[in-house]
mmCIF file of N, CA and C in Angstrom:
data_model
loop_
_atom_site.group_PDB
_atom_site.id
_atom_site.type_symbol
_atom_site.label_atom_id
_atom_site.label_comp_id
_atom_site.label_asym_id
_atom_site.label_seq_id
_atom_site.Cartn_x
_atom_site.Cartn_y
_atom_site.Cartn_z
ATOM 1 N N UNK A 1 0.845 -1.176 0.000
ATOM 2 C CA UNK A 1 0.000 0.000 0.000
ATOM 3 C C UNK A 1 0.887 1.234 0.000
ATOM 4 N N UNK A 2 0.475 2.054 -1.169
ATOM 5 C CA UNK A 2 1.603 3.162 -0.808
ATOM 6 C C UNK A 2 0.246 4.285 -1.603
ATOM 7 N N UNK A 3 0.191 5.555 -0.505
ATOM 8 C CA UNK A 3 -0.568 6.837 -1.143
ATOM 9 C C UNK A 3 -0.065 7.601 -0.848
ATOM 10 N N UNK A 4 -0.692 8.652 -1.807
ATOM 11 C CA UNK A 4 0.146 9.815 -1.778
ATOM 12 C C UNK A 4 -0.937 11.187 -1.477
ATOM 13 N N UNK A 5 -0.759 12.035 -1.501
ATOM 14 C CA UNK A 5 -1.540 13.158 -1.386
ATOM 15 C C UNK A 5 -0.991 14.678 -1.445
ATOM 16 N N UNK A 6 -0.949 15.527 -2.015
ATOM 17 C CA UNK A 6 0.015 16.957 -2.186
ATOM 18 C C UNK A 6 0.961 16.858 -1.518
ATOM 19 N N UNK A 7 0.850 16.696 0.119
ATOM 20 C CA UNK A 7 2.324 16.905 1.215
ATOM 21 C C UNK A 7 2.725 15.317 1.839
ATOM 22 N N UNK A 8 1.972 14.691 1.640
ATOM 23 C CA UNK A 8 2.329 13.464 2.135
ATOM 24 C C UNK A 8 2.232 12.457 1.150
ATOM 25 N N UNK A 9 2.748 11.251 2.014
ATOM 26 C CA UNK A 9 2.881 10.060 1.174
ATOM 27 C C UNK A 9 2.657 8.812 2.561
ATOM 28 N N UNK A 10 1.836 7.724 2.531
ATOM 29 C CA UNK A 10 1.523 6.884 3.303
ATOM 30 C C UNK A 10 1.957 5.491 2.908
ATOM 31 N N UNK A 11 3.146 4.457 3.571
ATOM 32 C CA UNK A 11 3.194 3.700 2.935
ATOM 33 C C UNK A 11 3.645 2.588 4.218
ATOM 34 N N UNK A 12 3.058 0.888 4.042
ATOM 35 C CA UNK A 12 3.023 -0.040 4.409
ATOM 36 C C UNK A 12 4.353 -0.148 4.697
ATOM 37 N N UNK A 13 5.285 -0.481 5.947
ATOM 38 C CA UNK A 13 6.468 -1.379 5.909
ATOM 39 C C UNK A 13 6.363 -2.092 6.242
ATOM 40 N N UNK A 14 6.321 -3.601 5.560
ATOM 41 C CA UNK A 14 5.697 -4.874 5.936
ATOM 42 C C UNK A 14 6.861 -5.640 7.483
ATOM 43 N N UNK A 15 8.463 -5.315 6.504
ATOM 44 C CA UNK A 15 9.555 -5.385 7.500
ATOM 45 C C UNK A 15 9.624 -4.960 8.732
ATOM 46 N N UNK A 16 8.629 -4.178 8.928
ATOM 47 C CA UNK A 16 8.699 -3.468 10.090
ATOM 48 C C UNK A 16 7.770 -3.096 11.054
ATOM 49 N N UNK A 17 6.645 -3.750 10.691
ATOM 50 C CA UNK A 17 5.186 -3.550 11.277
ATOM 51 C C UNK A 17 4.749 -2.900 11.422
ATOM 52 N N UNK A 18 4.752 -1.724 10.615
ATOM 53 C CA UNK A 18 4.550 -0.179 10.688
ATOM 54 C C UNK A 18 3.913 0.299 9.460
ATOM 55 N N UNK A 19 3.022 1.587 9.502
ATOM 56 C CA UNK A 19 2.514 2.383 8.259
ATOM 57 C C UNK A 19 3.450 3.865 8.612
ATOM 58 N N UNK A 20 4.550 4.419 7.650
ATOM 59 C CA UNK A 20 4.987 5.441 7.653
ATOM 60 C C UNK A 20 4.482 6.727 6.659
ATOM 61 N N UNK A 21 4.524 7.242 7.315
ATOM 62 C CA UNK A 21 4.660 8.678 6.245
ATOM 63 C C UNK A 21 5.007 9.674 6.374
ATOM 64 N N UNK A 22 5.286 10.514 5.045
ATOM 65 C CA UNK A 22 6.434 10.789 4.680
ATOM 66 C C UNK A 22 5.890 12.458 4.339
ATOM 67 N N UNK A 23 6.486 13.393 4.393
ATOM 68 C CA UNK A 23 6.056 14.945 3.931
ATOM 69 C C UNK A 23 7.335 15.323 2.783
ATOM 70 N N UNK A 24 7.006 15.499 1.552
ATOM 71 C CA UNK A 24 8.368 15.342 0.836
ATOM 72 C C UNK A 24 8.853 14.375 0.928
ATOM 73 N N UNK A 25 9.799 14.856 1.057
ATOM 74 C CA UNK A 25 11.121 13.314 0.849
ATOM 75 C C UNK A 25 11.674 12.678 2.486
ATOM 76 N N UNK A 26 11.110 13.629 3.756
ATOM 77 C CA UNK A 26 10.717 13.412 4.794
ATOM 78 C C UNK A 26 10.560 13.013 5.643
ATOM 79 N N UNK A 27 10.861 11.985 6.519
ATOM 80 C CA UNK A 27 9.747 10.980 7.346
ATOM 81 C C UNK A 27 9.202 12.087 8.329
ATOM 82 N N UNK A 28 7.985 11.453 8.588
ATOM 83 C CA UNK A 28 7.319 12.884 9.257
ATOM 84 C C UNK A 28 6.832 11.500 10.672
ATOM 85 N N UNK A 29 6.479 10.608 10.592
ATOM 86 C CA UNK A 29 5.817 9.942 11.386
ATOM 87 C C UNK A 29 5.545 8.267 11.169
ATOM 88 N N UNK A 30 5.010 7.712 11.978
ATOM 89 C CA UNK A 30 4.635 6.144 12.240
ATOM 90 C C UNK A 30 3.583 5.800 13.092
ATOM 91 N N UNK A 31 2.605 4.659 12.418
ATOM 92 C CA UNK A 31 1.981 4.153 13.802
ATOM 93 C C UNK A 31 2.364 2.594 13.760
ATOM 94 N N UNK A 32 2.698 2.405 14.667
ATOM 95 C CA UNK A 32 3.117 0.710 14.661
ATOM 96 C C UNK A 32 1.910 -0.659 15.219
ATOM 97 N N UNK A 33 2.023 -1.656 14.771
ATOM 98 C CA UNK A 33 0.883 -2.619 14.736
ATOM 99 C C UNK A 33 1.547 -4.183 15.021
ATOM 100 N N UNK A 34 0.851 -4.470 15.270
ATOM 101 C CA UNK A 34 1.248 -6.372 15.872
ATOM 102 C C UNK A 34 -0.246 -6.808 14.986
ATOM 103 N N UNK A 35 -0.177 -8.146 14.134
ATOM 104 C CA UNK A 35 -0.989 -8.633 13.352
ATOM 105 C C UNK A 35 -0.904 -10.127 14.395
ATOM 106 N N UNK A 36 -2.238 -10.576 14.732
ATOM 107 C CA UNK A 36 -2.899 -11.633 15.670
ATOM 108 C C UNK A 36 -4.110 -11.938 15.422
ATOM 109 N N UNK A 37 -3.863 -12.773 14.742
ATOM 110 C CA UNK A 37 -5.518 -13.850 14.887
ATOM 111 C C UNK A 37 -6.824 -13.209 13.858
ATOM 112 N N UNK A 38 -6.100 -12.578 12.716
ATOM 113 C CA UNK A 38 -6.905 -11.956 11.951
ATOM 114 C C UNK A 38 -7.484 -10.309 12.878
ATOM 115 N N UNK A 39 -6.245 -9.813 13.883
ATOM 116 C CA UNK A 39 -6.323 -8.615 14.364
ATOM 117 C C UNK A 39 -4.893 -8.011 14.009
ATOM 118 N N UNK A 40 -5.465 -6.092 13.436
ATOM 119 C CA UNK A 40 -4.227 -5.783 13.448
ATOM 120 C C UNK A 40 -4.410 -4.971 14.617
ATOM 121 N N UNK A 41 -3.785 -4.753 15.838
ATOM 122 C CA UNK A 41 -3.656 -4.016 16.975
ATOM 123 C C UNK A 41 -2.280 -3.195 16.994
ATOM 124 N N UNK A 42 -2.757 -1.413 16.575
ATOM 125 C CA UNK A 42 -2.402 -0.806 16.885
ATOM 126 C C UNK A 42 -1.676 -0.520 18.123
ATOM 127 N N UNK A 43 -0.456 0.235 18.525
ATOM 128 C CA UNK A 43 -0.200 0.413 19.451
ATOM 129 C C UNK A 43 0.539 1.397 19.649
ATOM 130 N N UNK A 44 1.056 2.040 19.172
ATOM 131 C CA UNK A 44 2.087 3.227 18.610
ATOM 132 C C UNK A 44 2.125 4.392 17.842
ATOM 133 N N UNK A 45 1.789 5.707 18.156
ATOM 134 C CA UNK A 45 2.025 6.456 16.696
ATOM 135 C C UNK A 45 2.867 7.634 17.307
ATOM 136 N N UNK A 46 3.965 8.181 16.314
ATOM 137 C CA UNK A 46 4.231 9.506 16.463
ATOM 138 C C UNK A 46 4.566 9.992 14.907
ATOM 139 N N UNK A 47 4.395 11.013 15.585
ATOM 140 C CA UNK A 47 4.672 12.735 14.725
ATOM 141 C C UNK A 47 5.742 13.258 14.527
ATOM 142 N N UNK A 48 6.913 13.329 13.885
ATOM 143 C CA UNK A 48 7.900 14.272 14.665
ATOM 144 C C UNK A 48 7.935 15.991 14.778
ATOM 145 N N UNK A 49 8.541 16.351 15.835
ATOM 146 C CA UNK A 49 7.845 17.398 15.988
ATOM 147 C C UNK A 49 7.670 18.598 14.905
ATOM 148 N N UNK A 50 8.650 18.278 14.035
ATOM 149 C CA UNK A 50 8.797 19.546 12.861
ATOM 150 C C UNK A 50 7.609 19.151 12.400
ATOM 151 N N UNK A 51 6.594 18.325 12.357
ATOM 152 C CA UNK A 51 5.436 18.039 11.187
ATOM 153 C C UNK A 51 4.443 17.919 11.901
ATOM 154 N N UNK A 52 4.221 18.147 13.262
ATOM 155 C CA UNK A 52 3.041 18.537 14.314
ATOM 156 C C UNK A 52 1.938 19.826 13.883
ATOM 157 N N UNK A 53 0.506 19.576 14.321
ATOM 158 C CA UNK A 53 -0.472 20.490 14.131
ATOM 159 C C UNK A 53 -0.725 20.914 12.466
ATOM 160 N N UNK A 54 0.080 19.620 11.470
ATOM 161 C CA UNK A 54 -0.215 20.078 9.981
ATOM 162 C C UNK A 54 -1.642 18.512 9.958
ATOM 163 N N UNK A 55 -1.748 18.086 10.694
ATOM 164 C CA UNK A 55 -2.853 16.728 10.303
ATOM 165 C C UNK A 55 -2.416 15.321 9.825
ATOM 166 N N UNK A 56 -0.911 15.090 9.728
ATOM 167 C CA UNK A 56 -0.350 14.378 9.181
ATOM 168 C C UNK A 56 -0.755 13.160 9.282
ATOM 169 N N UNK A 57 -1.261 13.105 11.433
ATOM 170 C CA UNK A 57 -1.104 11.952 11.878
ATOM 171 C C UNK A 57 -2.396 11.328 11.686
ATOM 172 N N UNK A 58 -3.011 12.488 11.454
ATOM 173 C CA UNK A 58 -5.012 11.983 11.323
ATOM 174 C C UNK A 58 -4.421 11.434 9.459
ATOM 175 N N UNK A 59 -4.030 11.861 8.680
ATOM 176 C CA UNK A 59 -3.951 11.451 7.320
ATOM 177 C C UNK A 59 -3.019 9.745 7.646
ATOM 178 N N UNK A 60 -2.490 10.230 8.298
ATOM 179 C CA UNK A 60 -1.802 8.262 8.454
ATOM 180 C C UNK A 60 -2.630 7.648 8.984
ATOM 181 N N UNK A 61 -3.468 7.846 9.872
ATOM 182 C CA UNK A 61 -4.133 6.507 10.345
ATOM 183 C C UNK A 61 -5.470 6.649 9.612
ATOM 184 N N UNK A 62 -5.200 7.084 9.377
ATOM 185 C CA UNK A 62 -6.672 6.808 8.563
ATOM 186 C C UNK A 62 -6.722 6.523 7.105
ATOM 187 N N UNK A 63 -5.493 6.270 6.412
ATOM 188 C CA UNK A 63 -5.192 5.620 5.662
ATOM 189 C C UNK A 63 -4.791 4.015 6.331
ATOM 190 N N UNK A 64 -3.560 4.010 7.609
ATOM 191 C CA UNK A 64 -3.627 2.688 8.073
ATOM 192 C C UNK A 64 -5.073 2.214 8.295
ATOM 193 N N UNK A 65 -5.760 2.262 8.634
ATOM 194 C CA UNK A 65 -7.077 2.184 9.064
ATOM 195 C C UNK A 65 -7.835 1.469 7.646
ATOM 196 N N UNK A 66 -8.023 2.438 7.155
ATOM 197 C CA UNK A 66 -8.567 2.100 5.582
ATOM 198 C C UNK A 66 -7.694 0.563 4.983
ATOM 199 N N UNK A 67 -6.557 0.448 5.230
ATOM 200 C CA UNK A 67 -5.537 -0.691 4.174
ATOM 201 C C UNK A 67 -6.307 -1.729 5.270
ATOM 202 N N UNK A 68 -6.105 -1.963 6.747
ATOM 203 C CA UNK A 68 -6.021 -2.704 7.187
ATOM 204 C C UNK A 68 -7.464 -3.118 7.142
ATOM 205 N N UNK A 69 -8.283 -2.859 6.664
ATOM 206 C CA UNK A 69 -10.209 -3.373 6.327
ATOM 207 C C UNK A 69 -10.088 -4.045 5.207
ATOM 208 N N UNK A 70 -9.140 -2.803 3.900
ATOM 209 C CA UNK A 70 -9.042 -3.905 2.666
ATOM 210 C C UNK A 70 -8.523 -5.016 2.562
ATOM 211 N N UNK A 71 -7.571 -5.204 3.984
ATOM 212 C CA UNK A 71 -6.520 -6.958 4.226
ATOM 213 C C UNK A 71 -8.063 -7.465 4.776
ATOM 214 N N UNK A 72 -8.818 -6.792 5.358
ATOM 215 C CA UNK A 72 -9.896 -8.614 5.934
ATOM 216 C C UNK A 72 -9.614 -8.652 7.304
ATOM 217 N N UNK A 73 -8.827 -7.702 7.913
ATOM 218 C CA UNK A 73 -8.104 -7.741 8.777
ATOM 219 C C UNK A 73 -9.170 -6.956 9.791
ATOM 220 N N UNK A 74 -9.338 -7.262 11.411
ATOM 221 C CA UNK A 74 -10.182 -6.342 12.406
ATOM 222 C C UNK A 74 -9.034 -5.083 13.050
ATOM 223 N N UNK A 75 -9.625 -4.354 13.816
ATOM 224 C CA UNK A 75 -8.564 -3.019 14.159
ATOM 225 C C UNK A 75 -8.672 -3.001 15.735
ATOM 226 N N UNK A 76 -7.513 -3.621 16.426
ATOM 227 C CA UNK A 76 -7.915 -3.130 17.745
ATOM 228 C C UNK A 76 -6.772 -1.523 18.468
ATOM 229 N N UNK A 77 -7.489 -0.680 18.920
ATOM 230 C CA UNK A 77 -6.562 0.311 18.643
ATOM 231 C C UNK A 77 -6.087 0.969 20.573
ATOM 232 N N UNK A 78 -5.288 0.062 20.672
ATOM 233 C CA UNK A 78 -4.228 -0.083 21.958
ATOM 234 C C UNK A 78 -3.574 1.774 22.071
ATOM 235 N N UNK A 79 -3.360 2.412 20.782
ATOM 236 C CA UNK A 79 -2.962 3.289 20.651
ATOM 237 C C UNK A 79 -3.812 4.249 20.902
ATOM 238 N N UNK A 80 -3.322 5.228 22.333
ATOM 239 C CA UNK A 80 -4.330 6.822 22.457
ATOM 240 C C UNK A 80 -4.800 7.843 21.019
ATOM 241 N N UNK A 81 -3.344 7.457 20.383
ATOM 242 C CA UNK A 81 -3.904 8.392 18.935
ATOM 243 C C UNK A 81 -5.028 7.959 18.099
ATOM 244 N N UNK A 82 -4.855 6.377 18.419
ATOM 245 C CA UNK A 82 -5.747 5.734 17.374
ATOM 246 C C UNK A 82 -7.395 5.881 17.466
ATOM 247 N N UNK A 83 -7.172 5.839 18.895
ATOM 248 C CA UNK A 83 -8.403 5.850 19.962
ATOM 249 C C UNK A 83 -9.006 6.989 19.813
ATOM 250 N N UNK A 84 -8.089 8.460 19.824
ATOM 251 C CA UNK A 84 -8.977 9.672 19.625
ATOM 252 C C UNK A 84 -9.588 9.995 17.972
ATOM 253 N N UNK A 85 -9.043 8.846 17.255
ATOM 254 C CA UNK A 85 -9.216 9.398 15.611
ATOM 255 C C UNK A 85 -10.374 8.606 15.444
ATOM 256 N N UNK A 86 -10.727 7.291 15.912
ATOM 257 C CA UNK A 86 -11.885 6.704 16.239
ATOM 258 C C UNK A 86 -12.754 6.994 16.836
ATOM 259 N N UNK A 87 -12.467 8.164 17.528
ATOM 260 C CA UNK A 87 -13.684 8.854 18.103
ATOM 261 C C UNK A 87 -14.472 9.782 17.181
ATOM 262 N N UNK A 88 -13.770 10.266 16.099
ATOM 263 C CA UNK A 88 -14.253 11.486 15.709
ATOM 264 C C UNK A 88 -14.313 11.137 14.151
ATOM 265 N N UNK A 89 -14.136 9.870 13.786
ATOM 266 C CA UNK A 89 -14.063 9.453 12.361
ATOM 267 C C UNK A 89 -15.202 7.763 12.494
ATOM 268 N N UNK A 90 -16.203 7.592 11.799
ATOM 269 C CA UNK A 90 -16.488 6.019 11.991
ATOM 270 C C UNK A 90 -16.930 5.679 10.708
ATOM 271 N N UNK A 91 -15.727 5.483 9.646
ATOM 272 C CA UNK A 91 -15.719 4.895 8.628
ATOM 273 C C UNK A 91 -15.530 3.488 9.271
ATOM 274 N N UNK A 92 -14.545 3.021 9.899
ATOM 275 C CA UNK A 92 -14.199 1.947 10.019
ATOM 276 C C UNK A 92 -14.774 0.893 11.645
ATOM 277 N N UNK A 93 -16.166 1.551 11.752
ATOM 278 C CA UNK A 93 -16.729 1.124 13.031
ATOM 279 C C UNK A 93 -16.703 -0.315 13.065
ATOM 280 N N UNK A 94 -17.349 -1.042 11.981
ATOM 281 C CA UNK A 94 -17.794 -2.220 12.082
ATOM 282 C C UNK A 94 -16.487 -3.579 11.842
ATOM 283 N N UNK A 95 -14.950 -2.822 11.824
ATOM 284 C CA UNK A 95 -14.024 -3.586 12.040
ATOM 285 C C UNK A 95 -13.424 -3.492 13.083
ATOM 286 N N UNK A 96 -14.010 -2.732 14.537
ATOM 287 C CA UNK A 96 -13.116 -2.291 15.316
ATOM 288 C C UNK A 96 -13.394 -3.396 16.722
ATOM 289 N N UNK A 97 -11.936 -3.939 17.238
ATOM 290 C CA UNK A 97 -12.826 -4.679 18.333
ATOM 291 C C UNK A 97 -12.393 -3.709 19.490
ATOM 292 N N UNK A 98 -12.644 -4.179 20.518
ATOM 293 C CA UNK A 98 -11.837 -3.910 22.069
ATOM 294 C C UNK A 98 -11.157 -3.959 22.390
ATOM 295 N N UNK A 99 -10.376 -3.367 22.881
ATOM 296 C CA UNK A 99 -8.953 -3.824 24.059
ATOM 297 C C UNK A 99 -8.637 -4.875 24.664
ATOM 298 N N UNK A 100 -8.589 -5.900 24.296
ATOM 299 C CA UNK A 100 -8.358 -7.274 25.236
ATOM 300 C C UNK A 100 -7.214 -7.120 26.107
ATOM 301 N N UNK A 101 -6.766 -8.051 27.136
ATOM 302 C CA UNK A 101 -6.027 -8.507 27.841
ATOM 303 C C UNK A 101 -5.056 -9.082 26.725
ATOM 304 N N UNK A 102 -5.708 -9.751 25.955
ATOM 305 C CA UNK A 102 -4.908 -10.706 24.571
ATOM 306 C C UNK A 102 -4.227 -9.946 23.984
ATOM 307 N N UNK A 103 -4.902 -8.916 23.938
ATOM 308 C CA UNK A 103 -4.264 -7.913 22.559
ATOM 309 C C UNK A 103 -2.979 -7.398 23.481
ATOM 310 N N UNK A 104 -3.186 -6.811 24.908
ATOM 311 C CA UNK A 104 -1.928 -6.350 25.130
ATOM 312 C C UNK A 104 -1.067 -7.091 25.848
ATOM 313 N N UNK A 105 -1.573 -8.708 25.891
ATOM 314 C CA UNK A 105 -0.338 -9.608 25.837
ATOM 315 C C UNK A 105 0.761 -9.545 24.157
ATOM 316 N N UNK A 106 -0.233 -9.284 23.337
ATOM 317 C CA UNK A 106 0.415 -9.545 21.947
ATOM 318 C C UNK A 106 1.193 -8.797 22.088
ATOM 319 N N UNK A 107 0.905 -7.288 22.102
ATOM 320 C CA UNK A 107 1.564 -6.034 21.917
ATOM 321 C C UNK A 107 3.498 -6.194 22.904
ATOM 322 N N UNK A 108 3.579 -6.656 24.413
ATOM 323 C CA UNK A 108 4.060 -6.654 25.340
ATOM 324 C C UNK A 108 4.900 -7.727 24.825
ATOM 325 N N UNK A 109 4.355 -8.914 23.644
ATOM 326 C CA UNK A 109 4.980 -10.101 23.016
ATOM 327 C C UNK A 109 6.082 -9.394 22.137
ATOM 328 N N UNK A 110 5.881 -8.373 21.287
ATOM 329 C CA UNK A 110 5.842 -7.909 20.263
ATOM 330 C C UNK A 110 6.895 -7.272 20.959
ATOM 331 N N UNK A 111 7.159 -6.391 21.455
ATOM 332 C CA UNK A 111 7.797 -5.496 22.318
ATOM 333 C C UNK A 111 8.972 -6.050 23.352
ATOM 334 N N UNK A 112 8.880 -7.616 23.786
ATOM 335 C CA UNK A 112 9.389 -7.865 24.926
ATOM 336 C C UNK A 112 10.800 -8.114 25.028
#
């Protein structure tokens, strides 16, 4: 998955479990994900600060968001950023689960 849009560019790193993007030539930001059981669980995003208050991070996840429905894939979103963009966006309601215990064993797996 790779998009683009005037200032940004959004793209899958499969190597790395991550959706990056990019402002120019750039890296501006990341949200990172652990894939489980036909869940992708979010857990991670930043901004860096030179590319703060332009929307970057609402344009990344919500492109991650969008790819990870077209995989078949559910969204559990461990991540505060993810959590507030799900509040205020519900394209992607009917793929979203809960917070499990599971999920943030995965995440803590993922991480450990």
């Amino acid at each position: 998955m790779s998009e683009e849009s005037a200032e940004a560019t959004v793209a899958r790193s499969t190597d790395r479990d991550r959706y990056e993007i990019t402002s120019g030539d750039r890296p501006a930001g990341f949200t990172a994900y652990v894939d489980r059981g036909g869940q992708r669980i979010f857990f991670h995003t930043e901004i860096g600060e030179d590319f703060g208050g332009r929307g970057l991070g609402s344009v990344l996840i919500g492109r991650a968001l969008a790819d990870t429905r077209e995989a078949g894939l559910r969204i559990v979103p461990v991540c505060p950023f993810v959590q507030k963009y799900l509040e205020r966006h519900h394209e992607v309601d009917d793929v979203v689960d809960k917070v499990t215990p599971d999920a943030l064993a995965a995440v803590r797996e993922r991480n450990g």
